[in-house]
CSV table of C-alpha atoms in Angstrom, one decimal:
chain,number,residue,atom,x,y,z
A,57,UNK,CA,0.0,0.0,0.0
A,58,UNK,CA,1.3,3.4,-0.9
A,59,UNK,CA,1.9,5.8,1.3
A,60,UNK,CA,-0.7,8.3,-0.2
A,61,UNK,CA,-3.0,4.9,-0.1
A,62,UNK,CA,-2.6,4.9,3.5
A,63,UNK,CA,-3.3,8.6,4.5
A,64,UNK,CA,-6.6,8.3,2.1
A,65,UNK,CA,-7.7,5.6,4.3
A,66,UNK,CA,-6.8,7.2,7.6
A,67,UNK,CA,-8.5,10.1,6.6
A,68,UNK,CA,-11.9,8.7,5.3
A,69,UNK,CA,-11.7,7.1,8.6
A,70,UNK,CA,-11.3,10.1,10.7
A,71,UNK,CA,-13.3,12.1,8.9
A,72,UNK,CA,-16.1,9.8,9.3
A,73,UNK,CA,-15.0,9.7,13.3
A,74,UNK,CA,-16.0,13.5,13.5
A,75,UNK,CA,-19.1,13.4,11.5
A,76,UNK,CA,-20.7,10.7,14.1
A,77,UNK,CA,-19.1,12.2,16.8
A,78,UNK,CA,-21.7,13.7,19.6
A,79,UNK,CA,-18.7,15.1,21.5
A,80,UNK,CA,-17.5,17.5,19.2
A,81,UNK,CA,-20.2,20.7,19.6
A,82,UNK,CA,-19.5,23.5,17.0
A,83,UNK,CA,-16.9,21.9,14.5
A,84,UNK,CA,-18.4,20.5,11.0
A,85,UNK,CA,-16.5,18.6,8.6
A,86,UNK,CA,-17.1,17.8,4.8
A,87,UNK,CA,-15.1,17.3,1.6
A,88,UNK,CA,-14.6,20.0,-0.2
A,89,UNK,CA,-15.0,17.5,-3.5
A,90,UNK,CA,-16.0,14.1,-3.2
A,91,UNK,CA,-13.3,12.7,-5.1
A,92,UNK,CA,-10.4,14.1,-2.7
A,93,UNK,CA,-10.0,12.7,0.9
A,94,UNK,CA,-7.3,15.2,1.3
A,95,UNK,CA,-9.5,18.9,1.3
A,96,UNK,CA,-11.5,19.1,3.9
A,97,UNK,CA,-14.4,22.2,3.7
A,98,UNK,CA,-15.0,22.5,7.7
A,99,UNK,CA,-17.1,25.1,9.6
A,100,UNK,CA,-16.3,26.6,13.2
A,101,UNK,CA,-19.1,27.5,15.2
A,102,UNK,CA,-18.2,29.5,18.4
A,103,UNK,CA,-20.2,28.7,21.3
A,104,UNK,CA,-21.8,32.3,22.7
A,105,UNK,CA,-19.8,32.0,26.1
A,106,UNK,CA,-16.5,33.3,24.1
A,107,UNK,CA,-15.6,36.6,24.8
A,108,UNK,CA,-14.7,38.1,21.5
A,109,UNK,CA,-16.2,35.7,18.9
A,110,UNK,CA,-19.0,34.2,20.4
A,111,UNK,CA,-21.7,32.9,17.5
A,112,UNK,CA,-19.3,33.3,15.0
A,113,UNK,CA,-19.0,30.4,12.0
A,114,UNK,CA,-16.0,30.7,10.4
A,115,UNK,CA,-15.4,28.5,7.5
A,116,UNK,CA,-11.9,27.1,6.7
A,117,UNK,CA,-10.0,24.7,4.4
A,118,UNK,CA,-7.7,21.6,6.2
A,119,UNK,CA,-5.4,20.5,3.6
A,120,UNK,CA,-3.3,16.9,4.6
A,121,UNK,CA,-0.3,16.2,2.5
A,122,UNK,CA,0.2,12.9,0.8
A,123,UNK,CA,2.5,12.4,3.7
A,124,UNK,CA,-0.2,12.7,6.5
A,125,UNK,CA,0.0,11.8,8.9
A,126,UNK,CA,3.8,12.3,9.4
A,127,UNK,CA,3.9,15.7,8.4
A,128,UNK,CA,0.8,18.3,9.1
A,129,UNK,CA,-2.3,19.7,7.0
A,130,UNK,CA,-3.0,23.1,6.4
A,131,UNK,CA,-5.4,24.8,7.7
A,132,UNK,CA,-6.9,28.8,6.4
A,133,UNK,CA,-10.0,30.1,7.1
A,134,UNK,CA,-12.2,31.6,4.0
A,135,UNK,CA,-13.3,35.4,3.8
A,136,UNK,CA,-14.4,36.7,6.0
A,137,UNK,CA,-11.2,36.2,7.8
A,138,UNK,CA,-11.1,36.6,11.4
A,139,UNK,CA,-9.3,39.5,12.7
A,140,UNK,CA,-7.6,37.3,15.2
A,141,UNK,CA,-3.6,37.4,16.9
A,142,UNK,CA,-3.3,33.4,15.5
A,143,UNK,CA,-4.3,34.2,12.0
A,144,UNK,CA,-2.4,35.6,9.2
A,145,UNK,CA,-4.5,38.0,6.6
A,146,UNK,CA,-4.4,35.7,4.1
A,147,UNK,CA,-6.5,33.6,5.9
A,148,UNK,CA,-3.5,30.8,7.1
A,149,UNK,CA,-3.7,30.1,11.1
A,150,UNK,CA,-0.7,30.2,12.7
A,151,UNK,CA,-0.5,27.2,15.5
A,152,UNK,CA,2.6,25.4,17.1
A,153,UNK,CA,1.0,21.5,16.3
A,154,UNK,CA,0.3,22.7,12.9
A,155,UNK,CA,4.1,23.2,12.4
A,156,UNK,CA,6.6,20.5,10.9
A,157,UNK,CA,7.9,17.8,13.6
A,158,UNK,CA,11.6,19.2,13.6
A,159,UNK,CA,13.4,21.7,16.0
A,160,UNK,CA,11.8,25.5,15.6
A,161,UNK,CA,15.3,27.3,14.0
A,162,UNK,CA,14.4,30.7,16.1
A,163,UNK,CA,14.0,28.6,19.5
A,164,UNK,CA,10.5,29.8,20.5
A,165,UNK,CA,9.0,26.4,20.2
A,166,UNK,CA,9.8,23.0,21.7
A,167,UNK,CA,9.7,19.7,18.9
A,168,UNK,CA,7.1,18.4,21.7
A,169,UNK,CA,4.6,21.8,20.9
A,170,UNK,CA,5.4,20.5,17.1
A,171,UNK,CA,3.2,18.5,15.3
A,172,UNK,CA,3.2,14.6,15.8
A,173,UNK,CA,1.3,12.1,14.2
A,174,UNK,CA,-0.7,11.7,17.2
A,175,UNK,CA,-2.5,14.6,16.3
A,176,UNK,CA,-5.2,14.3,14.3
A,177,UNK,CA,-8.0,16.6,12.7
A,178,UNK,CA,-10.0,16.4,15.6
A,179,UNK,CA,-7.4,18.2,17.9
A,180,UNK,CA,-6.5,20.6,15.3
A,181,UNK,CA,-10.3,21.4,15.3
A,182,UNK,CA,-10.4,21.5,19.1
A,183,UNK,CA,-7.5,23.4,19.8
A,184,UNK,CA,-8.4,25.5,16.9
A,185,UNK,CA,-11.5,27.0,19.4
A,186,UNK,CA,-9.2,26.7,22.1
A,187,UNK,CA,-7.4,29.6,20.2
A,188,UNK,CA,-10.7,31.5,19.5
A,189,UNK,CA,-11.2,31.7,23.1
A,190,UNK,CA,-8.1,32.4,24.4
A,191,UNK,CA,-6.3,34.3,21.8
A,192,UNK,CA,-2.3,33.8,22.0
A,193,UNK,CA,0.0,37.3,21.4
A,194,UNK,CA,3.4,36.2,22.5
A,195,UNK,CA,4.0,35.2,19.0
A,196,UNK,CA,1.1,36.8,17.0
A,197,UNK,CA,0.6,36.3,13.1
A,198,UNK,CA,-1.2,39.1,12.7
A,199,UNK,CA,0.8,41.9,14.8
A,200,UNK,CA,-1.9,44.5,14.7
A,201,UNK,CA,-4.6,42.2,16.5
A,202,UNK,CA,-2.1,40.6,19.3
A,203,UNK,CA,-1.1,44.8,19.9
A,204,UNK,CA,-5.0,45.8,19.9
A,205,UNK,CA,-5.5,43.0,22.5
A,206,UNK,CA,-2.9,43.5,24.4
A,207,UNK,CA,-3.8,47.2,24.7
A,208,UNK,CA,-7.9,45.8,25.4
A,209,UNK,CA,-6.4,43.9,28.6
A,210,UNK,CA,-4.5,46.6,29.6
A,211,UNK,CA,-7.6,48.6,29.9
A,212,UNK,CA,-7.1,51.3,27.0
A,213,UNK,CA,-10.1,50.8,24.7
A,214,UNK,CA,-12.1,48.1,23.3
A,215,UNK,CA,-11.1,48.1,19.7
A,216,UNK,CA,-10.2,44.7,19.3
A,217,UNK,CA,-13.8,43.8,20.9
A,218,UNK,CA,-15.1,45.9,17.9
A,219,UNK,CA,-13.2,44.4,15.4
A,220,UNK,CA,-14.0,41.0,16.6
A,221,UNK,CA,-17.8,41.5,16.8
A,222,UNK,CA,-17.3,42.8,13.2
A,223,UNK,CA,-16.0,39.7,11.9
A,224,UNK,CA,-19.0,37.6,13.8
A,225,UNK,CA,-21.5,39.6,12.1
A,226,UNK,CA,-19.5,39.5,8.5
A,227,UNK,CA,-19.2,35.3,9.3
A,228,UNK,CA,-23.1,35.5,9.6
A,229,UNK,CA,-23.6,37.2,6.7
A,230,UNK,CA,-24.9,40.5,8.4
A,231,UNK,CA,-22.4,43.0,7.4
């Protein structure tokens, strides 16, 4: 069996795992075409107890590579993009187990916060919302939203409440 057999199978499989899954409020998966295993279409939806993006569905693309589950999938939310510290503008999200199982060259990260295949879609998924409700800014992707919440929790405004709610609305289709 190929390797690329393999990972198809593994991923039918745990794709199917989250779809029957009861335990897993909030996160939808599909394919984004029926005739590739490796594009997933999944949809975010943030419980209301999260302070900043509470009721928001954010849509995303997970994309494994033929090499999965050895090396990590992608995974980049579609427009409207949250305004969030953990995700680039282009839409890419920015996680430590989403990064390739080999010492971090710049030293922030251990190999253990790396990606392992362990991990599988359904803990991307859940430490995904982890991230939507506690936002990380100690090594932001997008620099102007880990500064506008770092000023929030120091008391100085509430911009990056405003921008936030913005972004639920737009992932409602309200804006």
């Amino acid at each position: 069996m190929s390797a690329t057999t393999a990972a198809g199978s593994l991923l039918k499989r745990q794709l199917k795992e989250i779809q029957t899954c009861k335990d897993l409020p909030g996160i939808s998966c599909g394919l984004v075409n029926d005739s590739n295993i490796f594009e997933w279409e999944v949809m975010l939806m943030i419980n209301d107890d999260c302070k900043y993006y509470g009721g928001g569905n954010f849509r995303a693309r997970m994309v494994f590579p033929p090499n999965y589950p050895h090396m990590p999938p992608s995974l980049t939310f579609q427009r409207p993009i949250p305004f969030h510290p953990n995700i680039y503008e282009n839409g890419n999200l920015c996680i430590s187990i989403l990064h390739p199982p080999e010492e971090d060259e710049y030293g922030y990260e251990a190999a253990s916060e790396r990606w392992t295949p362990v991990q599988t879609p359904e803990t991307i998924l859940i430490s995904t919302i982890s991230l939507f409700h506690s936002p990380n800014d100690e090594s932001p992707a997008n620099v102007e939203a880990a500064r506008m919440l770092r000023e929030e929790r120091e008391g100085k405004h509430k911009d990056f409440r405003k921008r936030c709610r913005k972004c639920v609305r737009e992932s409602l289709g309200e804006d």
